[in-house]
Amino acid sequence: KQEVTQIPAALSVPEGENLVLNCSFTDSAIYNLQWFRQDPGKGLTSLLLIQSSQREQTSGRLNASLDKSSGRSTLYIAASQPGDSATYLCAVRGFKTIFGAGTRLFVKA
Amino acid sequence: NAGVTQTPKFQVLKTGQSMTLQCAQDMNHNSMYWYRQDPGMGLRLIYYSASEGTTDKGEVPNGYNVSRLNKREFSLRLESAAPSQTSVYFCASIRGQVEGETQYFGPGTRLLVL
C-alpha cells in the first residue's frame, strides 16, 4: 500500500530565503508525482508534474526533483516571497493517487 | 471554460439527513474523482470513475455513493449523514490514465454535519 509522507509539517522562513520541501513515498511503481499549492479555504492548484521517467521539472522559481529508487521528491523554492505562503501537497499517482498531508509554509516579510 | 465546478460551496446538515454534492467538468476528461480533506491529513480518495459508465471505491467509500451521470458530471451522495463526514470535499478530473496528465480540482464543498 502506497504511503506518502511530507516533511516538515510546517515551516516559517524570512523572505528571500531558499527552501526545500520533502516528499517520500513507499512504492516506486508510479506514473507521476505532482506538487500542488493550496491557499486557505481554496482548492488545489497544480505547480509541477514529474513523470516517472523524468528526474526534475522547473517552473519559474520552483524546481521539483524525483528519485524513484529512493522514493523521494523535493520541491525547491528560490528567493521565497510572502505570496508563497500556502500549504504544499505532493501527490503520487499509481493506480490511484495518494496525497501527503502537506507542508504549511509561512514566509515572513 | 470553467474547468471543474462544484455545488454547493457550503452546506450544514443534521445527522441522518441526506444530500448530493454535484461536480461537473467541461474539459472532456474521461476520469473523475471525489476526495475528502480533513485537518492535518492529505486528500483521501472516496470514489472514482475511470470512464463514463464505471465507478470504483477508493480508500474511504463507506457512507457514500456516487453516480457518473454522463461524461461531464459525477455526483457524490450521502444517504444518512454522520458527524464523521464533516469535511471538505473536492472533485477532480483528468483526461486519461497516462503519465503526463494533470489532475484538475474544483474549489471544494465545505460540509458540516451536526
CSV table of C-alpha atoms in Angstrom, one decimal:
chain,number,residue,atom,x,y,z
A,1,LYS,CA,0.0,0.0,0.0
A,2,GLN,CA,1.4,3.4,-1.1
A,3,GLU,CA,2.2,5.8,1.8
A,4,VAL,CA,3.2,9.4,1.2
A,5,THR,CA,4.9,11.5,3.9
A,6,GLN,CA,5.8,15.2,3.8
A,7,ILE,CA,8.4,16.7,6.0
A,8,PRO,CA,8.3,19.2,7.6
A,9,ALA,CA,4.7,19.6,8.5
A,10,ALA,CA,5.1,23.4,8.9
A,11,LEU,CA,7.8,25.8,8.0
A,12,SER,CA,8.4,29.5,8.7
A,13,VAL,CA,11.1,31.4,6.9
A,14,PRO,CA,12.1,35.0,6.3
A,15,GLU,CA,11.5,36.5,2.9
A,16,GLY,CA,14.3,35.8,0.3
A,17,GLU,CA,15.3,32.5,1.8
A,18,ASN,CA,15.7,29.5,-0.5
A,19,LEU,CA,13.9,26.4,0.9
A,20,VAL,CA,13.3,22.7,0.3
A,21,LEU,CA,10.1,20.8,0.9
A,22,ASN,CA,10.3,17.0,1.1
A,23,CYS,CA,8.0,14.2,0.0
A,24,SER,CA,8.7,10.5,0.4
A,25,PHE,CA,6.7,7.5,-0.9
A,26,THR,CA,6.9,3.8,-0.3
A,27,ASP,CA,6.1,2.2,-3.6
A,28,SER,CA,8.2,3.2,-6.6
A,29,ALA,CA,5.7,1.9,-9.2
A,30,ILE,CA,4.2,5.3,-10.1
A,31,TYR,CA,3.0,7.1,-13.2
A,32,ASN,CA,4.0,10.5,-11.9
A,33,LEU,CA,4.4,12.8,-8.9
A,34,GLN,CA,2.7,16.1,-8.7
A,35,TRP,CA,3.1,19.1,-6.4
A,36,PHE,CA,0.1,21.3,-5.6
A,37,ARG,CA,-0.4,24.5,-3.8
A,38,GLN,CA,-3.4,25.1,-1.6
A,39,ASP,CA,-4.4,28.5,-0.2
A,40,PRO,CA,-6.6,28.6,2.9
A,41,GLY,CA,-10.2,27.8,2.0
A,42,LYS,CA,-9.4,27.1,-1.6
A,43,GLY,CA,-8.9,24.2,-4.0
A,44,LEU,CA,-5.6,22.8,-5.2
A,45,THR,CA,-3.5,24.4,-7.9
A,46,SER,CA,-1.0,22.3,-9.8
A,47,LEU,CA,2.5,23.5,-9.6
A,48,LEU,CA,4.7,20.9,-11.2
A,49,LEU,CA,4.2,17.3,-12.5
A,50,ILE,CA,7.1,15.0,-12.9
A,51,GLN,CA,6.6,11.9,-15.0
A,52,SER,CA,8.1,8.6,-13.7
A,53,SER,CA,10.7,8.7,-16.5
A,54,GLN,CA,11.8,12.3,-15.6
A,55,ARG,CA,14.2,13.5,-12.9
A,56,GLU,CA,13.1,17.1,-12.5
A,57,GLN,CA,10.8,19.8,-13.7
A,58,THR,CA,11.2,23.6,-13.3
A,59,SER,CA,8.7,26.5,-13.4
A,60,GLY,CA,10.0,29.9,-12.6
A,61,ARG,CA,11.4,29.9,-9.0
A,62,LEU,CA,10.2,26.3,-8.5
A,63,ASN,CA,12.2,23.2,-9.1
A,64,ALA,CA,10.9,19.7,-8.3
A,65,SER,CA,13.0,16.6,-8.4
A,66,LEU,CA,12.1,12.9,-8.4
A,67,ASP,CA,14.2,9.9,-7.3
A,68,LYS,CA,12.1,6.9,-7.7
A,69,SER,CA,14.7,4.4,-6.5
A,70,SER,CA,14.9,6.1,-3.1
A,71,GLY,CA,11.2,7.1,-3.0
A,72,ARG,CA,11.8,10.8,-2.7
A,73,SER,CA,10.9,14.1,-4.3
A,74,THR,CA,11.9,17.6,-3.3
A,75,LEU,CA,10.3,20.9,-4.1
A,76,TYR,CA,12.8,23.7,-4.2
A,77,ILE,CA,11.6,27.3,-3.9
A,78,ALA,CA,14.1,30.0,-4.7
A,79,ALA,CA,14.0,33.5,-3.2
A,80,SER,CA,10.8,32.9,-1.2
A,81,GLN,CA,8.2,35.7,-1.1
A,82,PRO,CA,5.3,36.3,1.3
A,83,GLY,CA,3.0,35.4,-1.6
A,84,ASP,CA,4.4,31.8,-1.4
A,85,SER,CA,2.7,31.3,1.9
A,86,ALA,CA,0.4,28.3,1.5
A,87,THR,CA,0.1,24.6,2.0
A,88,TYR,CA,2.1,22.5,-0.4
A,89,LEU,CA,0.9,19.0,-1.2
A,90,CYS,CA,2.6,16.2,-3.1
A,91,ALA,CA,0.5,13.5,-4.8
A,92,VAL,CA,1.9,10.2,-6.1
A,93,ARG,CA,-0.1,8.7,-8.9
A,94,GLY,CA,0.0,5.0,-9.5
A,95,PHE,CA,-3.2,3.0,-10.0
A,96,LYS,CA,-4.7,5.5,-7.5
A,97,THR,CA,-3.5,8.9,-6.4
A,98,ILE,CA,-2.2,9.2,-2.8
A,99,PHE,CA,-1.6,12.5,-1.2
A,100,GLY,CA,0.8,13.6,1.5
A,101,ALA,CA,-0.6,15.6,4.5
A,102,GLY,CA,1.1,18.7,3.2
A,103,THR,CA,3.7,21.3,4.4
A,104,ARG,CA,2.3,24.6,5.7
A,105,LEU,CA,4.7,27.3,4.6
A,106,PHE,CA,4.8,30.8,6.0
A,107,VAL,CA,7.1,33.4,4.5
A,108,LYS,CA,7.7,36.4,6.7
A,109,ALA,CA,8.1,39.8,5.1
B,1,ASN,CA,-14.0,27.2,-19.9
B,2,ALA,CA,-14.9,26.9,-16.2
B,3,GLY,CA,-12.8,23.8,-15.5
B,4,VAL,CA,-14.2,21.8,-12.6
B,5,THR,CA,-17.2,23.2,-10.8
B,6,GLN,CA,-18.8,22.0,-7.5
B,7,THR,CA,-22.1,22.8,-5.9
B,8,PRO,CA,-22.9,23.7,-3.2
B,9,LYS,CA,-19.9,25.7,-1.7
B,10,PHE,CA,-21.1,25.2,1.8
B,11,GLN,CA,-23.7,23.0,3.5
B,12,VAL,CA,-24.8,22.3,7.0
B,13,LEU,CA,-26.7,19.1,7.7
B,14,LYS,CA,-28.2,17.4,10.7
B,15,THR,CA,-27.3,13.8,11.5
B,16,GLY,CA,-29.3,11.4,9.4
B,17,GLN,CA,-30.1,13.9,6.6
B,18,SER,CA,-29.1,13.1,3.0
B,19,MET,CA,-27.6,15.3,0.3
B,20,THR,CA,-25.9,15.1,-3.0
B,21,LEU,CA,-22.8,17.0,-3.9
B,22,GLN,CA,-22.5,17.9,-7.6
B,23,CYS,CA,-19.4,18.1,-9.8
B,24,ALA,CA,-19.1,19.0,-13.4
B,25,GLN,CA,-16.1,19.4,-15.8
B,26,ASP,CA,-16.1,21.0,-19.2
B,27,MET,CA,-12.7,19.7,-20.3
B,28,ASN,CA,-13.9,16.5,-21.9
B,29,HIS,CA,-12.0,14.5,-19.3
B,30,ASN,CA,-12.5,10.8,-19.0
B,31,SER,CA,-11.8,10.2,-15.3
B,32,MET,CA,-13.3,11.9,-12.3
B,33,TYR,CA,-12.6,11.6,-8.6
B,34,TRP,CA,-14.1,12.5,-5.2
B,35,TYR,CA,-11.8,13.2,-2.3
B,36,ARG,CA,-12.3,14.4,1.2
B,37,GLN,CA,-9.8,16.5,3.1
B,38,ASP,CA,-9.7,16.6,6.9
B,39,PRO,CA,-7.4,18.8,9.1
B,40,GLY,CA,-3.8,17.6,9.2
B,41,MET,CA,-4.4,15.0,6.6
B,42,GLY,CA,-3.9,14.8,2.9
B,43,LEU,CA,-6.8,14.2,0.5
B,44,ARG,CA,-8.3,10.8,0.7
B,45,LEU,CA,-10.0,9.2,-2.3
B,46,ILE,CA,-13.6,8.3,-1.7
B,47,TYR,CA,-14.7,7.1,-5.2
B,48,TYR,CA,-13.6,7.5,-8.7
B,49,SER,CA,-14.8,6.9,-12.2
B,50,ALA,CA,-12.2,5.9,-14.7
B,51,SER,CA,-14.5,6.4,-17.6
B,52,GLU,CA,-18.2,7.1,-18.3
B,53,GLY,CA,-20.3,4.3,-17.0
B,54,THR,CA,-17.8,3.0,-14.5
B,55,THR,CA,-17.3,3.7,-10.8
B,56,ASP,CA,-15.0,2.2,-8.2
B,57,LYS,CA,-14.3,2.5,-4.5
B,58,GLY,CA,-11.3,4.5,-3.2
B,59,GLU,CA,-9.8,4.5,0.3
B,60,VAL,CA,-12.8,5.7,2.3
B,61,PRO,CA,-16.0,4.8,0.5
B,62,ASN,CA,-18.2,3.8,3.5
B,63,GLY,CA,-21.3,6.0,3.9
B,64,TYR,CA,-21.1,7.4,0.3
B,65,ASN,CA,-22.5,6.5,-3.1
B,66,VAL,CA,-21.7,8.0,-6.5
B,67,SER,CA,-23.2,8.4,-9.9
B,68,ARG,CA,-21.4,9.1,-13.2
B,69,LEU,CA,-24.4,10.8,-14.8
B,70,ASN,CA,-22.6,11.4,-18.1
B,71,LYS,CA,-19.0,12.3,-19.2
B,72,ARG,CA,-19.3,15.7,-17.6
B,73,GLU,CA,-20.9,15.1,-14.3
B,74,PHE,CA,-20.0,13.0,-11.3
B,75,SER,CA,-22.1,13.3,-8.1
B,76,LEU,CA,-21.5,12.1,-4.5
B,77,ARG,CA,-24.4,11.2,-2.3
B,78,LEU,CA,-24.5,11.0,1.5
B,79,GLU,CA,-27.6,8.9,2.3
B,80,SER,CA,-27.6,9.4,6.1
B,81,ALA,CA,-25.0,12.0,7.1
B,82,ALA,CA,-22.9,11.4,10.2
B,83,PRO,CA,-20.7,13.9,12.1
B,84,SER,CA,-17.6,11.9,10.9
B,85,GLN,CA,-18.5,13.1,7.4
B,86,THR,CA,-17.8,16.7,8.3
B,87,SER,CA,-15.0,17.6,5.9
B,88,VAL,CA,-14.1,19.5,2.8
B,89,TYR,CA,-15.0,17.6,-0.4
B,90,PHE,CA,-13.0,18.0,-3.6
B,91,CYS,CA,-13.9,16.8,-7.0
B,92,ALA,CA,-11.1,16.3,-9.6
B,93,SER,CA,-10.8,15.2,-13.2
B,94,ILE,CA,-8.1,14.1,-15.5
B,95,ARG,CA,-8.1,13.4,-19.3
B,96,GLY,CA,-6.7,9.9,-19.1
B,97,GLN,CA,-4.5,7.5,-17.3
B,98,VAL,CA,-1.2,8.4,-18.8
B,99,GLU,CA,2.0,9.7,-17.2
B,100,GLY,CA,1.9,13.3,-18.2
B,101,GLU,CA,-1.7,14.1,-17.4
B,102,THR,CA,-2.5,16.7,-14.7
B,103,GLN,CA,-5.4,16.4,-12.3
B,104,TYR,CA,-7.6,19.5,-12.1
B,105,PHE,CA,-9.5,20.2,-8.9
B,106,GLY,CA,-12.7,22.0,-8.1
B,107,PRO,CA,-12.9,24.7,-5.4
B,108,GLY,CA,-14.4,22.3,-2.8
B,109,THR,CA,-17.6,21.9,-0.8
B,110,ARG,CA,-17.4,22.5,2.9
B,111,LEU,CA,-19.8,20.2,4.8
B,112,LEU,CA,-20.7,20.4,8.4
B,113,VAL,CA,-22.8,17.6,9.9
B,114,LEU,CA,-24.3,18.4,13.3
